[in-house]
Amino acid sequence: MNLTPLSSDLVNILSPTEATPLSSKYILDTDGSPDSFANILSEAFTTAGLADKADKASALELLVGNSDDLSGLLLDAQKAELSLNLALQLRNKVIDAYNEIMRMQV
């Protein structure tokens, strides 16, 4: 019996087009400089949008009858949900940080 490890698939769950681990991807940019928080936030929303489009496309393929891959549809739905949750948590952290700064006394 040949078993394949899941860890290689789990790396691509939020970013299906890139095979870099999330921890190293967000620490350094491609040129070696630290990535800004704005880039991370923008990338999270972009990834959420792409995952949502992939989910909708696979659902449409299944509804039209061009595909019978129900497990792929469920995986795309989970990826879209996880991406959206990540983007929402990042947004909530930004709002919390802004509110904390506004409460600071000068």
PDB file of C-alpha atoms in Angstrom:
ATOM      1  CA  MET A   1       0.000   0.000   0.000  1.00  0.00           C
ATOM      2  CA  ASN A   2       1.439   3.366  -1.051  1.00  0.00           C
ATOM      3  CA  LEU A   3       0.404   6.333   1.098  1.00  0.00           C
ATOM      4  CA  THR A   4       1.155   9.920   0.148  1.00  0.00           C
ATOM      5  CA  PRO A   5       1.702  12.540   2.856  1.00  0.00           C
ATOM      6  CA  LEU A   6      -0.889  15.284   3.249  1.00  0.00           C
ATOM      7  CA  SER A   7       1.582  17.999   4.231  1.00  0.00           C
ATOM      8  CA  SER A   8       2.466  18.918   0.643  1.00  0.00           C
ATOM      9  CA  ASP A   9      -1.215  19.429  -0.174  1.00  0.00           C
ATOM     10  CA  LEU A  10      -1.906  21.446   2.964  1.00  0.00           C
ATOM     11  CA  VAL A  11       0.692  24.065   2.041  1.00  0.00           C
ATOM     12  CA  ASN A  12      -1.333  25.025  -1.030  1.00  0.00           C
ATOM     13  CA  ILE A  13      -4.700  25.232   0.691  1.00  0.00           C
ATOM     14  CA  LEU A  14      -4.785  29.042   0.819  1.00  0.00           C
ATOM     15  CA  SER A  15      -2.567  29.781  -2.138  1.00  0.00           C
ATOM     16  CA  PRO A  16      -3.119  27.131  -4.800  1.00  0.00           C
ATOM     17  CA  THR A  17      -0.855  28.780  -7.387  1.00  0.00           C
ATOM     18  CA  GLU A  18       2.288  28.977  -5.254  1.00  0.00           C
ATOM     19  CA  ALA A  19       4.112  26.115  -3.580  1.00  0.00           C
ATOM     20  CA  THR A  20       5.971  28.161  -0.951  1.00  0.00           C
ATOM     21  CA  PRO A  21       5.143  27.597   2.704  1.00  0.00           C
ATOM     22  CA  LEU A  22       3.004  30.347   4.191  1.00  0.00           C
ATOM     23  CA  SER A  23       5.412  31.104   7.037  1.00  0.00           C
ATOM     24  CA  SER A  24       8.378  31.909   4.798  1.00  0.00           C
ATOM     25  CA  LYS A  25       6.195  33.551   2.165  1.00  0.00           C
ATOM     26  CA  TYR A  26       4.952  36.236   4.540  1.00  0.00           C
ATOM     27  CA  ILE A  27       8.245  36.951   6.285  1.00  0.00           C
ATOM     28  CA  LEU A  28      10.335  37.974   3.281  1.00  0.00           C
ATOM     29  CA  ASP A  29       9.371  39.398  -0.075  1.00  0.00           C
ATOM     30  CA  THR A  30      10.863  38.027  -3.305  1.00  0.00           C
ATOM     31  CA  ASP A  31      13.791  40.435  -3.165  1.00  0.00           C
ATOM     32  CA  GLY A  32      14.614  39.512   0.445  1.00  0.00           C
ATOM     33  CA  SER A  33      13.126  42.622   2.054  1.00  0.00           C
ATOM     34  CA  PRO A  34      10.438  42.323   4.708  1.00  0.00           C
ATOM     35  CA  ASP A  35       6.926  42.256   3.255  1.00  0.00           C
ATOM     36  CA  SER A  36       4.651  45.074   4.376  1.00  0.00           C
ATOM     37  CA  PHE A  37       1.399  44.454   6.190  1.00  0.00           C
ATOM     38  CA  ALA A  38      -0.506  46.190   3.395  1.00  0.00           C
ATOM     39  CA  ASN A  39       0.858  43.651   0.900  1.00  0.00           C
ATOM     40  CA  ILE A  40      -0.095  40.768   3.181  1.00  0.00           C
ATOM     41  CA  LEU A  41      -3.614  42.147   3.627  1.00  0.00           C
ATOM     42  CA  SER A  42      -4.000  42.772  -0.092  1.00  0.00           C
ATOM     43  CA  GLU A  43      -2.751  39.278  -0.900  1.00  0.00           C
ATOM     44  CA  ALA A  44      -5.179  37.732   1.603  1.00  0.00           C
ATOM     45  CA  PHE A  45      -8.136  39.463  -0.051  1.00  0.00           C
ATOM     46  CA  THR A  46      -6.886  38.552  -3.521  1.00  0.00           C
ATOM     47  CA  THR A  47      -6.469  34.924  -2.499  1.00  0.00           C
ATOM     48  CA  ALA A  48      -9.973  34.916  -0.989  1.00  0.00           C
ATOM     49  CA  GLY A  49     -11.386  36.301  -4.234  1.00  0.00           C
ATOM     50  CA  LEU A  50      -9.564  33.726  -6.356  1.00  0.00           C
ATOM     51  CA  ALA A  51     -10.687  30.877  -4.112  1.00  0.00           C
ATOM     52  CA  ASP A  52     -14.271  32.127  -4.306  1.00  0.00           C
ATOM     53  CA  LYS A  53     -14.100  32.247  -8.114  1.00  0.00           C
ATOM     54  CA  ALA A  54     -12.691  28.705  -8.220  1.00  0.00           C
ATOM     55  CA  ASP A  55     -15.476  27.515  -5.910  1.00  0.00           C
ATOM     56  CA  LYS A  56     -18.152  29.106  -8.074  1.00  0.00           C
ATOM     57  CA  ALA A  57     -16.606  27.725 -11.256  1.00  0.00           C
ATOM     58  CA  SER A  58     -16.470  24.165  -9.899  1.00  0.00           C
ATOM     59  CA  ALA A  59     -20.063  24.452  -8.634  1.00  0.00           C
ATOM     60  CA  LEU A  60     -21.192  25.649 -12.059  1.00  0.00           C
ATOM     61  CA  GLU A  61     -19.311  22.801 -13.752  1.00  0.00           C
ATOM     62  CA  LEU A  62     -21.085  20.314 -11.490  1.00  0.00           C
ATOM     63  CA  LEU A  63     -24.518  21.897 -12.014  1.00  0.00           C
ATOM     64  CA  VAL A  64     -24.162  22.030 -15.791  1.00  0.00           C
ATOM     65  CA  GLY A  65     -23.034  18.417 -15.869  1.00  0.00           C
ATOM     66  CA  ASN A  66     -19.553  18.954 -17.261  1.00  0.00           C
ATOM     67  CA  SER A  67     -17.996  17.450 -14.146  1.00  0.00           C
ATOM     68  CA  ASP A  68     -18.950  14.811 -11.602  1.00  0.00           C
ATOM     69  CA  ASP A  69     -16.179  15.641  -9.117  1.00  0.00           C
ATOM     70  CA  LEU A  70     -18.136  16.284  -5.926  1.00  0.00           C
ATOM     71  CA  SER A  71     -15.051  15.973  -3.730  1.00  0.00           C
ATOM     72  CA  GLY A  72     -13.285  18.674  -5.769  1.00  0.00           C
ATOM     73  CA  LEU A  73     -16.277  20.946  -5.276  1.00  0.00           C
ATOM     74  CA  LEU A  74     -16.202  20.378  -1.529  1.00  0.00           C
ATOM     75  CA  LEU A  75     -12.455  21.050  -1.402  1.00  0.00           C
ATOM     76  CA  ASP A  76     -12.892  24.288  -3.363  1.00  0.00           C
ATOM     77  CA  ALA A  77     -15.667  25.339  -0.977  1.00  0.00           C
ATOM     78  CA  GLN A  78     -13.435  24.663   2.043  1.00  0.00           C
ATOM     79  CA  LYS A  79     -10.543  26.587   0.483  1.00  0.00           C
ATOM     80  CA  ALA A  80     -12.843  29.536  -0.196  1.00  0.00           C
ATOM     81  CA  GLU A  81     -14.166  29.435   3.366  1.00  0.00           C
ATOM     82  CA  LEU A  82     -10.672  29.291   4.883  1.00  0.00           C
ATOM     83  CA  SER A  83      -9.436  32.130   2.666  1.00  0.00           C
ATOM     84  CA  LEU A  84     -12.407  34.286   3.579  1.00  0.00           C
ATOM     85  CA  ASN A  85     -11.942  33.560   7.282  1.00  0.00           C
ATOM     86  CA  LEU A  86      -8.259  34.528   7.048  1.00  0.00           C
ATOM     87  CA  ALA A  87      -9.104  37.785   5.272  1.00  0.00           C
ATOM     88  CA  LEU A  88     -11.820  38.598   7.825  1.00  0.00           C
ATOM     89  CA  GLN A  89      -9.497  37.909  10.759  1.00  0.00           C
ATOM     90  CA  LEU A  90      -6.818  40.149   9.253  1.00  0.00           C
ATOM     91  CA  ARG A  91      -9.418  42.869   8.716  1.00  0.00           C
ATOM     92  CA  ASN A  92     -10.621  42.516  12.318  1.00  0.00           C
ATOM     93  CA  LYS A  93      -7.052  42.830  13.601  1.00  0.00           C
ATOM     94  CA  VAL A  94      -6.564  46.018  11.572  1.00  0.00           C
ATOM     95  CA  ILE A  95      -9.774  47.498  12.973  1.00  0.00           C
ATOM     96  CA  ASP A  96      -8.808  46.513  16.520  1.00  0.00           C
ATOM     97  CA  ALA A  97      -5.368  48.085  16.105  1.00  0.00           C
ATOM     98  CA  TYR A  98      -6.916  51.280  14.726  1.00  0.00           C
ATOM     99  CA  ASN A  99      -9.374  51.469  17.626  1.00  0.00           C
ATOM    100  CA  GLU A 100      -6.552  50.898  20.116  1.00  0.00           C
ATOM    101  CA  ILE A 101      -4.540  53.742  18.585  1.00  0.00           C
ATOM    102  CA  MET A 102      -7.551  56.024  18.698  1.00  0.00           C
ATOM    103  CA  ARG A 103      -7.982  55.287  22.437  1.00  0.00           C
ATOM    104  CA  MET A 104      -4.377  56.272  23.196  1.00  0.00           C
ATOM    105  CA  GLN A 105      -3.929  59.450  25.169  1.00  0.00           C
ATOM    106  CA  VAL A 106      -1.397  61.884  23.825  1.00  0.00           C
TER     107      VAL A 106
END
